[in-house]
PDB file of N, CA and C in Angstrom:
ATOM      1  N   UNK A   1     147.082 133.605  76.007  1.00  0.00           N
ATOM      2  CA  UNK A   1     147.722 134.874  75.753  1.00  0.00           C
ATOM      3  C   UNK A   1     146.699 135.816  75.111  1.00  0.00           C
ATOM      4  N   UNK A   2     146.590 137.015  75.631  1.00  0.00           N
ATOM      5  CA  UNK A   2     145.615 137.977  75.136  1.00  0.00           C
ATOM      6  C   UNK A   2     145.886 138.405  73.699  1.00  0.00           C
ATOM      7  N   UNK A   3     147.156 138.390  73.277  1.00  0.00           N
ATOM      8  CA  UNK A   3     147.493 138.798  71.915  1.00  0.00           C
ATOM      9  C   UNK A   3     146.908 137.859  70.873  1.00  0.00           C
ATOM     10  N   UNK A   4     146.620 136.624  71.252  1.00  0.00           N
ATOM     11  CA  UNK A   4     146.072 135.635  70.325  1.00  0.00           C
ATOM     12  C   UNK A   4     144.582 135.839  70.090  1.00  0.00           C
ATOM     13  N   UNK A   5     143.890 136.443  71.031  1.00  0.00           N
ATOM     14  CA  UNK A   5     142.437 136.542  70.945  1.00  0.00           C
ATOM     15  C   UNK A   5     141.943 137.285  69.707  1.00  0.00           C
ATOM     16  N   UNK A   6     142.498 138.437  69.366  1.00  0.00           N
ATOM     17  CA  UNK A   6     142.012 139.114  68.146  1.00  0.00           C
ATOM     18  C   UNK A   6     142.222 138.271  66.889  1.00  0.00           C
ATOM     19  N   UNK A   7     143.336 137.573  66.816  1.00  0.00           N
ATOM     20  CA  UNK A   7     143.619 136.723  65.654  1.00  0.00           C
ATOM     21  C   UNK A   7     142.605 135.589  65.589  1.00  0.00           C
ATOM     22  N   UNK A   8     142.372 134.928  66.721  1.00  0.00           N
ATOM     23  CA  UNK A   8     141.410 133.819  66.762  1.00  0.00           C
ATOM     24  C   UNK A   8     140.004 134.307  66.410  1.00  0.00           C
ATOM     25  N   UNK A   9     139.627 135.464  66.905  1.00  0.00           N
ATOM     26  CA  UNK A   9     138.297 136.017  66.581  1.00  0.00           C
ATOM     27  C   UNK A   9     138.185 136.305  65.087  1.00  0.00           C
ATOM     28  N   UNK A  10     139.256 136.861  64.523  1.00  0.00           N
ATOM     29  CA  UNK A  10     139.228 137.174  63.095  1.00  0.00           C
ATOM     30  C   UNK A  10     139.157 135.899  62.263  1.00  0.00           C
ATOM     31  N   UNK A  11     139.904 134.883  62.670  1.00  0.00           N
ATOM     32  CA  UNK A  11     139.780 133.578  62.001  1.00  0.00           C
ATOM     33  C   UNK A  11     138.320 133.139  61.997  1.00  0.00           C
ATOM     34  N   UNK A  12     137.680 133.216  63.160  1.00  0.00           N
ATOM     35  CA  UNK A  12     136.277 132.798  63.276  1.00  0.00           C
ATOM     36  C   UNK A  12     135.355 133.599  62.376  1.00  0.00           C
ATOM     37  N   UNK A  13     135.579 134.894  62.303  1.00  0.00           N
ATOM     38  CA  UNK A  13     134.755 135.758  61.459  1.00  0.00           C
ATOM     39  C   UNK A  13     134.915 135.397  59.983  1.00  0.00           C
ATOM     40  N   UNK A  14     136.153 135.204  59.556  1.00  0.00           N
ATOM     41  CA  UNK A  14     136.402 134.854  58.156  1.00  0.00           C
ATOM     42  C   UNK A  14     135.776 133.499  57.832  1.00  0.00           C
ATOM     43  N   UNK A  15     135.947 132.533  58.717  1.00  0.00           N
ATOM     44  CA  UNK A  15     135.373 131.200  58.498  1.00  0.00           C
ATOM     45  C   UNK A  15     133.858 131.275  58.428  1.00  0.00           C
ATOM     46  N   UNK A  16     133.248 132.049  59.306  1.00  0.00           N
ATOM     47  CA  UNK A  16     131.785 132.233  59.285  1.00  0.00           C
ATOM     48  C   UNK A  16     131.333 132.839  57.965  1.00  0.00           C
ATOM     49  N   UNK A  17     132.038 133.866  57.506  1.00  0.00           N
ATOM     50  CA  UNK A  17     131.690 134.497  56.227  1.00  0.00           C
ATOM     51  C   UNK A  17     131.824 133.508  55.070  1.00  0.00           C
ATOM     52  N   UNK A  18     132.884 132.714  55.090  1.00  0.00           N
ATOM     53  CA  UNK A  18     133.080 131.701  54.034  1.00  0.00           C
ATOM     54  C   UNK A  18     131.951 130.680  54.054  1.00  0.00           C
ATOM     55  N   UNK A  19     131.576 130.208  55.230  1.00  0.00           N
ATOM     56  CA  UNK A  19     130.492 129.228  55.324  1.00  0.00           C
ATOM     57  C   UNK A  19     129.200 129.811  54.783  1.00  0.00           C
ATOM     58  N   UNK A  20     128.956 131.073  55.059  1.00  0.00           N
ATOM     59  CA  UNK A  20     127.753 131.711  54.544  1.00  0.00           C
ATOM     60  C   UNK A  20     127.734 131.784  53.026  1.00  0.00           C
ATOM     61  N   UNK A  21     128.864 132.080  52.436  1.00  0.00           N
ATOM     62  CA  UNK A  21     128.958 132.185  50.976  1.00  0.00           C
ATOM     63  C   UNK A  21     128.899 130.801  50.332  1.00  0.00           C
ATOM     64  N   UNK A  22     129.615 129.844  50.918  1.00  0.00           N
ATOM     65  CA  UNK A  22     129.688 128.503  50.335  1.00  0.00           C
ATOM     66  C   UNK A  22     128.456 127.661  50.644  1.00  0.00           C
ATOM     67  N   UNK A  23     127.767 127.984  51.728  1.00  0.00           N
ATOM     68  CA  UNK A  23     126.600 127.197  52.129  1.00  0.00           C
ATOM     69  C   UNK A  23     126.961 125.844  52.709  1.00  0.00           C
ATOM     70  N   UNK A  24     128.174 125.743  53.244  1.00  0.00           N
ATOM     71  CA  UNK A  24     128.643 124.481  53.838  1.00  0.00           C
ATOM     72  C   UNK A  24     129.812 124.786  54.764  1.00  0.00           C
ATOM     73  N   UNK A  25     130.194 123.764  55.554  1.00  0.00           N
ATOM     74  CA  UNK A  25     131.394 123.896  56.379  1.00  0.00           C
ATOM     75  C   UNK A  25     132.627 123.856  55.490  1.00  0.00           C
ATOM     76  N   UNK A  26     133.709 124.411  55.966  1.00  0.00           N
ATOM     77  CA  UNK A  26     134.961 124.391  55.224  1.00  0.00           C
ATOM     78  C   UNK A  26     135.649 123.043  55.408  1.00  0.00           C
ATOM     79  N   UNK A  27     136.307 122.575  54.363  1.00  0.00           N
ATOM     80  CA  UNK A  27     137.126 121.369  54.476  1.00  0.00           C
ATOM     81  C   UNK A  27     138.456 121.773  55.114  1.00  0.00           C
ATOM     82  N   UNK A  28     139.236 120.784  55.532  1.00  0.00           N
ATOM     83  CA  UNK A  28     140.463 121.051  56.279  1.00  0.00           C
ATOM     84  C   UNK A  28     141.413 121.998  55.549  1.00  0.00           C
ATOM     85  N   UNK A  29     141.625 121.787  54.256  1.00  0.00           N
ATOM     86  CA  UNK A  29     142.563 122.633  53.502  1.00  0.00           C
ATOM     87  C   UNK A  29     142.075 124.082  53.442  1.00  0.00           C
ATOM     88  N   UNK A  30     140.772 124.275  53.323  1.00  0.00           N
ATOM     89  CA  UNK A  30     140.208 125.632  53.273  1.00  0.00           C
ATOM     90  C   UNK A  30     140.369 126.324  54.622  1.00  0.00           C
ATOM     91  N   UNK A  31     140.101 125.589  55.686  1.00  0.00           N
ATOM     92  CA  UNK A  31     140.255 126.142  57.035  1.00  0.00           C
ATOM     93  C   UNK A  31     141.726 126.481  57.298  1.00  0.00           C
ATOM     94  N   UNK A  32     142.626 125.613  56.871  1.00  0.00           N
ATOM     95  CA  UNK A  32     144.054 125.842  57.071  1.00  0.00           C
ATOM     96  C   UNK A  32     144.534 127.070  56.305  1.00  0.00           C
ATOM     97  N   UNK A  33     143.986 127.317  55.124  1.00  0.00           N
ATOM     98  CA  UNK A  33     144.334 128.505  54.350  1.00  0.00           C
ATOM     99  C   UNK A  33     144.142 129.764  55.200  1.00  0.00           C
ATOM    100  N   UNK A  34     143.108 129.764  56.028  1.00  0.00           N
ATOM    101  CA  UNK A  34     142.792 130.912  56.878  1.00  0.00           C
ATOM    102  C   UNK A  34     143.595 130.869  58.173  1.00  0.00           C
ATOM    103  N   UNK A  35     143.528 129.763  58.883  1.00  0.00           N
ATOM    104  CA  UNK A  35     144.091 129.699  60.235  1.00  0.00           C
ATOM    105  C   UNK A  35     145.609 129.623  60.270  1.00  0.00           C
ATOM    106  N   UNK A  36     146.248 129.342  59.146  1.00  0.00           N
ATOM    107  CA  UNK A  36     147.715 129.320  59.129  1.00  0.00           C
ATOM    108  C   UNK A  36     148.289 130.734  59.128  1.00  0.00           C
ATOM    109  N   UNK A  37     147.445 131.719  58.907  1.00  0.00           N
ATOM    110  CA  UNK A  37     147.901 133.121  58.915  1.00  0.00           C
ATOM    111  C   UNK A  37     147.686 133.709  60.305  1.00  0.00           C
ATOM    112  N   UNK A  38     148.720 134.382  60.809  1.00  0.00           N
ATOM    113  CA  UNK A  38     148.636 135.008  62.125  1.00  0.00           C
ATOM    114  C   UNK A  38     148.753 136.530  62.016  1.00  0.00           C
ATOM    115  N   UNK A  39     149.293 137.023  60.939  1.00  0.00           N
ATOM    116  CA  UNK A  39     149.504 138.454  60.781  1.00  0.00           C
ATOM    117  C   UNK A  39     148.214 139.180  60.442  1.00  0.00           C
ATOM    118  N   UNK A  40     148.031 140.338  61.057  1.00  0.00           N
ATOM    119  CA  UNK A  40     146.786 141.079  60.858  1.00  0.00           C
ATOM    120  C   UNK A  40     146.630 141.564  59.421  1.00  0.00           C
ATOM    121  N   UNK A  41     147.714 141.951  58.781  1.00  0.00           N
ATOM    122  CA  UNK A  41     147.621 142.398  57.388  1.00  0.00           C
ATOM    123  C   UNK A  41     147.186 141.242  56.487  1.00  0.00           C
ATOM    124  N   UNK A  42     147.755 140.070  56.706  1.00  0.00           N
ATOM    125  CA  UNK A  42     147.367 138.897  55.912  1.00  0.00           C
ATOM    126  C   UNK A  42     145.891 138.578  56.116  1.00  0.00           C
ATOM    127  N   UNK A  43     145.435 138.639  57.354  1.00  0.00           N
ATOM    128  CA  UNK A  43     144.025 138.345  57.634  1.00  0.00           C
ATOM    129  C   UNK A  43     143.107 139.392  57.020  1.00  0.00           C
ATOM    130  N   UNK A  44     143.545 140.647  57.021  1.00  0.00           N
ATOM    131  CA  UNK A  44     142.745 141.692  56.398  1.00  0.00           C
ATOM    132  C   UNK A  44     142.612 141.442  54.891  1.00  0.00           C
ATOM    133  N   UNK A  45     143.704 141.063  54.257  1.00  0.00           N
ATOM    134  CA  UNK A  45     143.668 140.786  52.820  1.00  0.00           C
ATOM    135  C   UNK A  45     142.755 139.598  52.526  1.00  0.00           C
ATOM    136  N   UNK A  46     142.884 138.527  53.309  1.00  0.00           N
ATOM    137  CA  UNK A  46     142.028 137.354  53.112  1.00  0.00           C
ATOM    138  C   UNK A  46     140.568 137.723  53.311  1.00  0.00           C
ATOM    139  N   UNK A  47     140.268 138.455  54.383  1.00  0.00           N
ATOM    140  CA  UNK A  47     138.878 138.811  54.666  1.00  0.00           C
ATOM    141  C   UNK A  47     138.311 139.702  53.565  1.00  0.00           C
ATOM    142  N   UNK A  48     139.090 140.672  53.102  1.00  0.00           N
ATOM    143  CA  UNK A  48     138.630 141.525  52.001  1.00  0.00           C
ATOM    144  C   UNK A  48     138.355 140.690  50.746  1.00  0.00           C
ATOM    145  N   UNK A  49     139.225 139.732  50.469  1.00  0.00           N
ATOM    146  CA  UNK A  49     139.031 138.862  49.298  1.00  0.00           C
ATOM    147  C   UNK A  49     137.766 138.033  49.442  1.00  0.00           C
ATOM    148  N   UNK A  50     137.540 137.490  50.636  1.00  0.00           N
ATOM    149  CA  UNK A  50     136.336 136.692  50.889  1.00  0.00           C
ATOM    150  C   UNK A  50     135.095 137.552  50.671  1.00  0.00           C
ATOM    151  N   UNK A  51     135.093 138.764  51.224  1.00  0.00           N
ATOM    152  CA  UNK A  51     133.927 139.642  51.066  1.00  0.00           C
ATOM    153  C   UNK A  51     133.717 140.022  49.604  1.00  0.00           C
ATOM    154  N   UNK A  52     134.813 140.223  48.869  1.00  0.00           N
ATOM    155  CA  UNK A  52     134.700 140.547  47.440  1.00  0.00           C
ATOM    156  C   UNK A  52     134.110 139.391  46.635  1.00  0.00           C
ATOM    157  N   UNK A  53     134.263 138.163  47.135  1.00  0.00           N
ATOM    158  CA  UNK A  53     133.770 136.978  46.430  1.00  0.00           C
ATOM    159  C   UNK A  53     132.382 136.549  46.895  1.00  0.00           C
ATOM    160  N   UNK A  54     131.728 137.376  47.697  1.00  0.00           N
ATOM    161  CA  UNK A  54     130.356 137.071  48.127  1.00  0.00           C
ATOM    162  C   UNK A  54     129.489 136.917  46.883  1.00  0.00           C
ATOM    163  N   UNK A  55     128.670 135.880  46.862  1.00  0.00           N
ATOM    164  CA  UNK A  55     127.826 135.618  45.706  1.00  0.00           C
ATOM    165  C   UNK A  55     128.518 134.816  44.614  1.00  0.00           C
ATOM    166  N   UNK A  56     129.783 134.480  44.832  1.00  0.00           N
ATOM    167  CA  UNK A  56     130.549 133.698  43.856  1.00  0.00           C
ATOM    168  C   UNK A  56     131.196 132.506  44.559  1.00  0.00           C
ATOM    169  N   UNK A  57     130.388 131.554  45.016  1.00  0.00           N
ATOM    170  CA  UNK A  57     130.933 130.455  45.822  1.00  0.00           C
ATOM    171  C   UNK A  57     132.005 129.626  45.113  1.00  0.00           C
ATOM    172  N   UNK A  58     131.893 129.433  43.819  1.00  0.00           N
ATOM    173  CA  UNK A  58     132.906 128.623  43.119  1.00  0.00           C
ATOM    174  C   UNK A  58     134.250 129.346  43.101  1.00  0.00           C
ATOM    175  N   UNK A  59     134.244 130.632  42.878  1.00  0.00           N
ATOM    176  CA  UNK A  59     135.500 131.402  42.906  1.00  0.00           C
ATOM    177  C   UNK A  59     136.094 131.417  44.305  1.00  0.00           C
ATOM    178  N   UNK A  60     135.233 131.519  45.332  1.00  0.00           N
ATOM    179  CA  UNK A  60     135.723 131.487  46.709  1.00  0.00           C
ATOM    180  C   UNK A  60     136.338 130.120  47.003  1.00  0.00           C
ATOM    181  N   UNK A  61     135.696 129.048  46.568  1.00  0.00           N
ATOM    182  CA  UNK A  61     136.236 127.702  46.786  1.00  0.00           C
ATOM    183  C   UNK A  61     137.629 127.573  46.161  1.00  0.00           C
ATOM    184  N   UNK A  62     137.776 128.078  44.937  1.00  0.00           N
ATOM    185  CA  UNK A  62     139.087 128.019  44.275  1.00  0.00           C
ATOM    186  C   UNK A  62     140.124 128.848  45.026  1.00  0.00           C
ATOM    187  N   UNK A  63     139.718 130.022  45.520  1.00  0.00           N
ATOM    188  CA  UNK A  63     140.633 130.878  46.281  1.00  0.00           C
ATOM    189  C   UNK A  63     141.107 130.164  47.547  1.00  0.00           C
ATOM    190  N   UNK A  64     140.172 129.586  48.292  1.00  0.00           N
ATOM    191  CA  UNK A  64     140.522 128.924  49.545  1.00  0.00           C
ATOM    192  C   UNK A  64     141.387 127.683  49.322  1.00  0.00           C
ATOM    193  N   UNK A  65     141.307 127.108  48.147  1.00  0.00           N
ATOM    194  CA  UNK A  65     142.097 125.916  47.828  1.00  0.00           C
ATOM    195  C   UNK A  65     143.305 126.227  46.945  1.00  0.00           C
ATOM    196  N   UNK A  66     143.630 127.500  46.807  1.00  0.00           N
ATOM    197  CA  UNK A  66     144.690 127.896  45.873  1.00  0.00           C
ATOM    198  C   UNK A  66     146.077 127.440  46.314  1.00  0.00           C
ATOM    199  N   UNK A  67     146.240 127.087  47.571  1.00  0.00           N
ATOM    200  CA  UNK A  67     147.545 126.631  48.044  1.00  0.00           C
ATOM    201  C   UNK A  67     147.567 125.140  48.329  1.00  0.00           C
ATOM    202  N   UNK A  68     146.500 124.438  48.019  1.00  0.00           N
ATOM    203  CA  UNK A  68     146.457 122.995  48.273  1.00  0.00           C
ATOM    204  C   UNK A  68     147.553 122.314  47.459  1.00  0.00           C
ATOM    205  N   UNK A  69     148.234 121.399  48.078  1.00  0.00           N
ATOM    206  CA  UNK A  69     149.314 120.674  47.410  1.00  0.00           C
ATOM    207  C   UNK A  69     148.712 119.673  46.442  1.00  0.00           C
ATOM    208  N   UNK A  70     149.179 119.746  45.223  1.00  0.00           N
ATOM    209  CA  UNK A  70     148.706 118.824  44.195  1.00  0.00           C
ATOM    210  C   UNK A  70     149.896 118.053  43.657  1.00  0.00           C
ATOM    211  N   UNK A  71     149.687 116.784  43.405  1.00  0.00           N
ATOM    212  CA  UNK A  71     150.730 115.962  42.793  1.00  0.00           C
ATOM    213  C   UNK A  71     150.849 116.353  41.323  1.00  0.00           C
ATOM    214  N   UNK A  72     152.064 116.452  40.809  1.00  0.00           N
ATOM    215  CA  UNK A  72     152.222 116.730  39.377  1.00  0.00           C
ATOM    216  C   UNK A  72     151.587 115.614  38.556  1.00  0.00           C
ATOM    217  N   UNK A  73     151.085 115.980  37.396  1.00  0.00           N
ATOM    218  CA  UNK A  73     150.477 114.977  36.516  1.00  0.00           C
ATOM    219  C   UNK A  73     151.506 113.904  36.184  1.00  0.00           C
ATOM    220  N   UNK A  74     151.037 112.664  36.150  1.00  0.00           N
ATOM    221  CA  UNK A  74     151.918 111.562  35.819  1.00  0.00           C
ATOM    222  C   UNK A  74     152.676 111.000  37.006  1.00  0.00           C
ATOM    223  N   UNK A  75     152.483 111.584  38.207  1.00  0.00           N
ATOM    224  CA  UNK A  75     153.147 111.063  39.393  1.00  0.00           C
ATOM    225  C   UNK A  75     152.478 109.754  39.800  1.00  0.00           C
ATOM    226  N   UNK A  76     153.250 108.682  39.921  1.00  0.00           N
ATOM    227  CA  UNK A  76     152.627 107.414  40.310  1.00  0.00           C
ATOM    228  C   UNK A  76     152.149 107.463  41.764  1.00  0.00           C
ATOM    229  N   UNK A  77     151.056 106.777  42.074  1.00  0.00           N
ATOM    230  CA  UNK A  77     150.571 106.764  43.449  1.00  0.00           C
ATOM    231  C   UNK A  77     151.569 106.060  44.362  1.00  0.00           C
ATOM    232  N   UNK A  78     151.596 106.495  45.623  1.00  0.00           N
ATOM    233  CA  UNK A  78     152.475 105.852  46.602  1.00  0.00           C
ATOM    234  C   UNK A  78     151.954 104.458  46.905  1.00  0.00           C
ATOM    235  N   UNK A  79     152.881 103.533  47.124  1.00  0.00           N
ATOM    236  CA  UNK A  79     152.468 102.163  47.460  1.00  0.00           C
ATOM    237  C   UNK A  79     152.856 101.809  48.862  1.00  0.00           C
TER     238      UNK A  79
END
């Protein structure tokens, strides 16, 4: 579908910019933070945030992982 192409290209651009700032490939959760968004406004906000964090790889890493699911403290491991 042609409507998907701009979104896919923008995903690629954002991922490329992130890799340049971080100096490494993105882990699955970081990639999902970007690719789970399909709306152009959401992608614009993410891309602007990524560009604003250029030169601050640790802050970018935290931003990209800000939605990662974390177990509450004291949660016993699954058996």
